[in-house]
Amino acid sequence: MKSFSRSDLSLALSILAGLGLALAAAGLWLPVPGPAGWLAGAGLVIVYLAGGLPAGWRALGELWQRRVLDIDLLMVVAAIAAALVGAPFEGAVLLVLFSAAGALEDRALGRARRAIEALMSLRPETALRRSGDGGVREIPAADLVPGDVVILRPGARVPADGTVRQGSGGIDEANITGESMPVSKAPGDAVFEGTVNLDGVLDVTVTRALSDSTIARMIRLVTEAQAARAPSERFSDWFGQRYTIAVMLGAVLAFAGFCWAGHDWHGALYKAATLLVAASPCAIVISVPAAILSALSAAARGGVLFKGGGALETLARAETFAFDKTGTLTTGRARITGIASLDGDEAGFLALLGGIEAQSEHHIAAAIRREIEERGLQPVPVEDVTAFPGKGLTGRDGIGALWAGNAAFASDMGAKADDARFRPLTDAAGTVVFLGRGARILGAVSLADEPRGSAVAALAALRQSGVRRIVMMTGDRRAVALRIGAALGFRAPAIHADMLPQDKVDAVAALGAQGHVAFVGDGVNDAAALARADIGIAMGAGGSEVAVQAADVALLSEDLERLAHAHRLARRTARIIRQNLALAIGAMVVLVTGGLFFDLPLPLAVIGHEGGTVLVVLNGLRLLRDPIREPGRAAPAQPPCAPEAPAPPALPSAAPRG
Ligand code: ADP
Ligand code: MG
């Protein structure tokens, strides 16, 4: 059931106009005068109706309702003017080429748009839900709520975001992350709505309601994206509008001028119509959206979502990149490496820590929860949990107030974190989390996280494509920041540690004095910096909702190299827009000069004008083929939920400098 789209209609009309032109041409060649005249006349009527009427009608509607002068109107007026001065055949050629170019544009831009719209068809209609009595029922996917358990049969689409409870198998996540390799999933791993279960039978616990699943967020991002227009797009609209009016007036003036210069009114009108075609800004107006739409759609297919063309243009200008550490440069899949419980009851201590971390979205919390699950412990119920981004959490259990967080948070609570029993934890270059009641510390755990496998290559690629400065900003301890930074080739001055969310904002603002800053982050603690940066880039699928909201770009893949690809794509888009504008303006200057000072025939003006428009659109469409996911060059797909391999040592030439 395929609906008849606007691009189908414009294609049908332009074919009809083409047939009309063929008929008219046949009429001109036919040696029998009577029928020949009829044939030519009928052909011309078909061309003017199929090629001119819809555009003219639409343009008049625009003029009437929105008070904007559609450029298409110029073409229709020029064709009518040609017909009036006894050159209807040339007017017909204009209309046929004009409608063919329009159909081509509609198709091309439609293709770019469809790639994005395809996202929306990924959601399955129904889900198999386990009911309490052990049975399985098929229910509408929209009725799923967090906590439901659904069964995924091989080949089924995942009906909601969730975590695997039982079973294992490969999942194809290409349509969300752009990752072409199947990702293997085991209990505890996250799965995303709209991805395809390949081979295993999985029990999945639903974790997010349908309205805030990853794919729902993507769809929202894309719809917002379409509403937000790039500055250069707005400029070409603004310019197109003013310019169209100027061309209209110019043509009238030129007509008067040609009459005054001694042309008869036939000749003057013909020349004015030629000028009208030559000076029409169709190519200028289409040059920006053709490039931007293609790039947005190429990026979306590679798992990089831009919130509009403006984000694309800003990313192209970014000279400084600031990266959050935990969950951005590192996998965020930390492991617990040491436990020091001061009263010796390790299980009780972990159960309490797990209780307070149960409601946190932080990677640290997830690591602690995993540890507890593996040990088969039951977290202690903790209420009134409040998060202090960049520091830790407070809450209350049956006994009283509790807190968990870093050393700075401990001292905020009046506690001293320098007990000798913590030395083994604090001496290693790991993240340390303390748990305490008021001024009394109950114990601490240390956690270690590894750099992402794709991080070194991504940083090198960014540097290669002209990024001048790359820095790391983290709320974690300096020792950890230095260890991860060294593995990624950062020099010490480019590593900023112990930062509160506000410190990240201030640092981004300071960097902003020397050019556009991109901030890449994933956490709640990064949201303010993401919003403050010229361009915020959120780690989408693994990151927090707030980060995605605050950012201008969401990276749905775990592969950081996509970011470098996206940066290159953005720069290429900016280049193609410049080429397009130069081409469009150049062609127009040549044609207008020809129309004013040389006897440029109307058909030649038409061919030059429409040819330029088509060229500009095709040039923009080249971006559709810019691979954000090059299978050969991208790092091999890493299961987003399994620890990535540690990064290879950085090559000196690839190392980011401070
Ligand atoms: P990053 O900037 O590296 O992403 P954050 O700013 O989120 O790190 O966190 C900084 C530090 O604050 C962490 O290293 C940790 O010590 C502490 N912290 C933050 N959130 C929590 C939490 N939920 N539980 C315990 N400690 C936390
Ligand atoms: Mg983070």
XYZ file of C-alpha atoms in Angstrom, residues 10 13-14 16-18 43-60 70-80 91-100:
45
model
C 5.591 15.952 -10.052
C 3.291 15.862 -14.595
C 6.742 16.431 -15.991
C 3.093 14.546 -19.403
C 4.624 17.920 -20.202
C 7.439 16.137 -22.061
C 0.755 19.696 -27.610
C 1.449 23.231 -26.432
C -1.761 23.343 -24.414
C -0.745 20.097 -22.690
C 2.692 21.509 -21.870
C 1.347 24.750 -20.481
C -1.288 22.951 -18.416
C 0.882 20.119 -17.064
C 4.069 22.117 -16.731
C 2.826 25.570 -15.838
C -0.564 25.331 -14.196
C 0.379 23.370 -11.015
C 3.417 25.564 -10.331
C 1.483 28.734 -11.108
C -1.390 27.651 -8.912
C 0.912 26.808 -6.010
C 2.831 30.055 -6.405
C -0.369 32.119 -6.410
C 7.548 31.847 -5.033
C 10.436 31.598 -7.450
C 8.402 29.174 -9.551
C 6.172 32.088 -10.431
C 9.043 33.680 -12.339
C 9.279 30.643 -14.602
C 5.567 30.600 -15.293
C 5.513 34.331 -16.024
C 8.485 33.951 -18.364
C 6.752 31.120 -20.253
C 3.549 33.131 -20.595
C 8.057 28.855 -23.523
C 7.065 25.199 -23.695
C 10.697 24.083 -23.631
C 11.163 26.228 -20.542
C 8.180 24.643 -18.811
C 9.238 21.098 -19.646
C 12.798 21.578 -18.395
C 11.513 23.442 -15.365
C 9.103 20.708 -14.384
C 11.692 17.984 -15.068
